[in-house]
mmCIF file of C-alpha atoms in Angstrom:
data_model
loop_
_atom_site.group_PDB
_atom_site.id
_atom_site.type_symbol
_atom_site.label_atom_id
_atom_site.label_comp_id
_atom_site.label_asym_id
_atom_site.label_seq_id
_atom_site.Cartn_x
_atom_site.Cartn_y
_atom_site.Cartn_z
ATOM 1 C CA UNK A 1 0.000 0.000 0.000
ATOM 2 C CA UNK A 2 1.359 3.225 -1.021
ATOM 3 C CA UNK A 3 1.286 5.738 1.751
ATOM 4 C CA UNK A 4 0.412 9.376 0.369
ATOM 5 C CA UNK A 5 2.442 12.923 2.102
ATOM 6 C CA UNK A 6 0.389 14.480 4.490
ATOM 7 C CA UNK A 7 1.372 17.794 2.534
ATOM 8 C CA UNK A 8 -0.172 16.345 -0.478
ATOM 9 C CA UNK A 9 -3.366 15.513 0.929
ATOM 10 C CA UNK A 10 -3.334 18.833 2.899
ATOM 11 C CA UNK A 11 -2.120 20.380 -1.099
ATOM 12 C CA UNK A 12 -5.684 19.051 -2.443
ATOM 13 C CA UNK A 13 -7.796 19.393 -0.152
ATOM 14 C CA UNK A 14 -7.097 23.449 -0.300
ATOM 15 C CA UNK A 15 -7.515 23.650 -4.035
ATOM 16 C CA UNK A 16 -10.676 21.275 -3.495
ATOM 17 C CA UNK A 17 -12.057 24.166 -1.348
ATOM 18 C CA UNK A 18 -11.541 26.021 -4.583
ATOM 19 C CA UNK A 19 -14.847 24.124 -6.053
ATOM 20 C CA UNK A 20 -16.572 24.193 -2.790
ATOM 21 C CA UNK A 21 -18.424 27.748 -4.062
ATOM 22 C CA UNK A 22 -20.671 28.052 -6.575
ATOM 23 C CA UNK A 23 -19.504 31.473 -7.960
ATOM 24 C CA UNK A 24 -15.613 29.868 -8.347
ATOM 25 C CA UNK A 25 -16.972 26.951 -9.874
ATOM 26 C CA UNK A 26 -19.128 28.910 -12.317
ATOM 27 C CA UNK A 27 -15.965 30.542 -13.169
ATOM 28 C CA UNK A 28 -13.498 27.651 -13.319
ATOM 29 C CA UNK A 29 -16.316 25.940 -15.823
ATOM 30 C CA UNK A 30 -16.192 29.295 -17.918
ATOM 31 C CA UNK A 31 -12.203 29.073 -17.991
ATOM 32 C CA UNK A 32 -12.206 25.459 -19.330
ATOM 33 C CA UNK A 33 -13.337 27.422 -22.809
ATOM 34 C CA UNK A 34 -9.674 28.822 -22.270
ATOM 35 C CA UNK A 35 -7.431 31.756 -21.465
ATOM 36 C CA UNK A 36 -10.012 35.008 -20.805
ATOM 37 C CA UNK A 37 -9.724 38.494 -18.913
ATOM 38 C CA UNK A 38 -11.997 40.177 -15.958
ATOM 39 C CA UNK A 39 -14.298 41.881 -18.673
ATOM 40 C CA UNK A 40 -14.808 38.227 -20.217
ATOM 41 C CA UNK A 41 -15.321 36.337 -17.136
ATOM 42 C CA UNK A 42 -17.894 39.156 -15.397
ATOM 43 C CA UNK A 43 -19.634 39.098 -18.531
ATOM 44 C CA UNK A 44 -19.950 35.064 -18.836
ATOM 45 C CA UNK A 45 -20.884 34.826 -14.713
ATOM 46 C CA UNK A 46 -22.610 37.711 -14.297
ATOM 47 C CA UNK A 47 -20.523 38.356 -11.155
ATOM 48 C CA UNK A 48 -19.323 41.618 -10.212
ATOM 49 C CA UNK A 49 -16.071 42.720 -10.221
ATOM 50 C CA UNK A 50 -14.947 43.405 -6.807
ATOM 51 C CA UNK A 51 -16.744 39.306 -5.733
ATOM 52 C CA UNK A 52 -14.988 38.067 -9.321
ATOM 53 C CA UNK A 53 -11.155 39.747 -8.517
ATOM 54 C CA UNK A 54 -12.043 37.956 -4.813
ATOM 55 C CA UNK A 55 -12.723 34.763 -6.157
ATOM 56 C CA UNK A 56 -9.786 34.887 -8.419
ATOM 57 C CA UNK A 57 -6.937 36.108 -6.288
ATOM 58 C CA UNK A 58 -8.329 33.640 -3.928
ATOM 59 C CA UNK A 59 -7.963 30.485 -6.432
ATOM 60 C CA UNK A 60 -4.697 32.380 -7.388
ATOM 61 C CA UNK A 61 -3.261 31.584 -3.817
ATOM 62 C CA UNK A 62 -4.598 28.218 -3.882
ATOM 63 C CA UNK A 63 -2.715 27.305 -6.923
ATOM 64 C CA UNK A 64 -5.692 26.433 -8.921
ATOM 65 C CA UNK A 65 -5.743 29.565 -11.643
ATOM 66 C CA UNK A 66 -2.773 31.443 -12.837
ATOM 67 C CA UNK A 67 -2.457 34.764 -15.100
ATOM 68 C CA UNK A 68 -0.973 36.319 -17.558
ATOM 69 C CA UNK A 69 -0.581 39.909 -18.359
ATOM 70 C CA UNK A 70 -0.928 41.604 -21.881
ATOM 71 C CA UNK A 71 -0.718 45.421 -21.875
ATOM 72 C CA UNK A 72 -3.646 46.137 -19.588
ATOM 73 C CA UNK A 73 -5.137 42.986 -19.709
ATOM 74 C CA UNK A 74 -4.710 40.086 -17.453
ATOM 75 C CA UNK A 75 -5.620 36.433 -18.786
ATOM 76 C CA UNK A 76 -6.738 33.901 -16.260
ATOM 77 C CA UNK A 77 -6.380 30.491 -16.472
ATOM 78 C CA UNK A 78 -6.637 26.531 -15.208
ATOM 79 C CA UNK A 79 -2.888 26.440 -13.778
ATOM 80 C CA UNK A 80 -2.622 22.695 -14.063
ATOM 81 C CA UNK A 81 -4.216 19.735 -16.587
ATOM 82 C CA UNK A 82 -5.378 17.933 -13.868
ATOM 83 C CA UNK A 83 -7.809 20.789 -12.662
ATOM 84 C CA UNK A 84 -9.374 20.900 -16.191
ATOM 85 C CA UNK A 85 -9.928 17.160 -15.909
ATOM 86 C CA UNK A 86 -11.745 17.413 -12.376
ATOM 87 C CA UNK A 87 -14.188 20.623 -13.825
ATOM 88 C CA UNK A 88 -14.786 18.684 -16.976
ATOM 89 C CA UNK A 89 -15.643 15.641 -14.816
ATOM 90 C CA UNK A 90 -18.133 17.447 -12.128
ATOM 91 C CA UNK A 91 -19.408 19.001 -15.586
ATOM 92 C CA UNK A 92 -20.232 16.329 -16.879
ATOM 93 C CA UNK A 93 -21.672 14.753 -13.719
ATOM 94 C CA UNK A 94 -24.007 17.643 -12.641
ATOM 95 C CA UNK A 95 -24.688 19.052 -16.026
ATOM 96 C CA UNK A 96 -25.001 16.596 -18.759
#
């Protein structure tokens, strides 16, 4: 039996609290479309800016998102395969 790091488990179950909130989900399922900016994603979620740049810097820290800048703009996006898998799975789950 393969024993797993504590720091792993600890690792995933922080980015799990990442899905835990239906606004970041809603926005991690938007993001699985690709690379888009704070105009993009308020417009797609309907969520305002000061709650979206929340959410975000908040998924930021958990290692789930990361972003790019380009002139003004700044490009979110799934920081890892893996999380794409785990949204696309849920998604597919819960809304077939």
């Amino acid at each position: 039996m393969n024993t797993i790091e504590p720091e792993k488990i600890s690792a995933a179950a922080e980015a799990l609290k990442a899905l835990a909130n239906e606004r970041r989900l809603h926005i991690l399922c938007v993001l699985l479309e690709g690379k888009k900016n704070v105009s993009e994603l308020q417009e797609a979620t309907g969520i305002n800016q000061s709650n979206l740049s929340q959410h975000l810097g908040k998924m930021r820290a958990l290692g789930v998102l990361s972003n790019k800048r380009d002139g003004k703009q700044v490009y979110y996006e799934l920081s890892h395969p893996a999380y794409k898998k785990i949204i696309e799975a849920l998604k597919e789950i819960f809304c077939p």
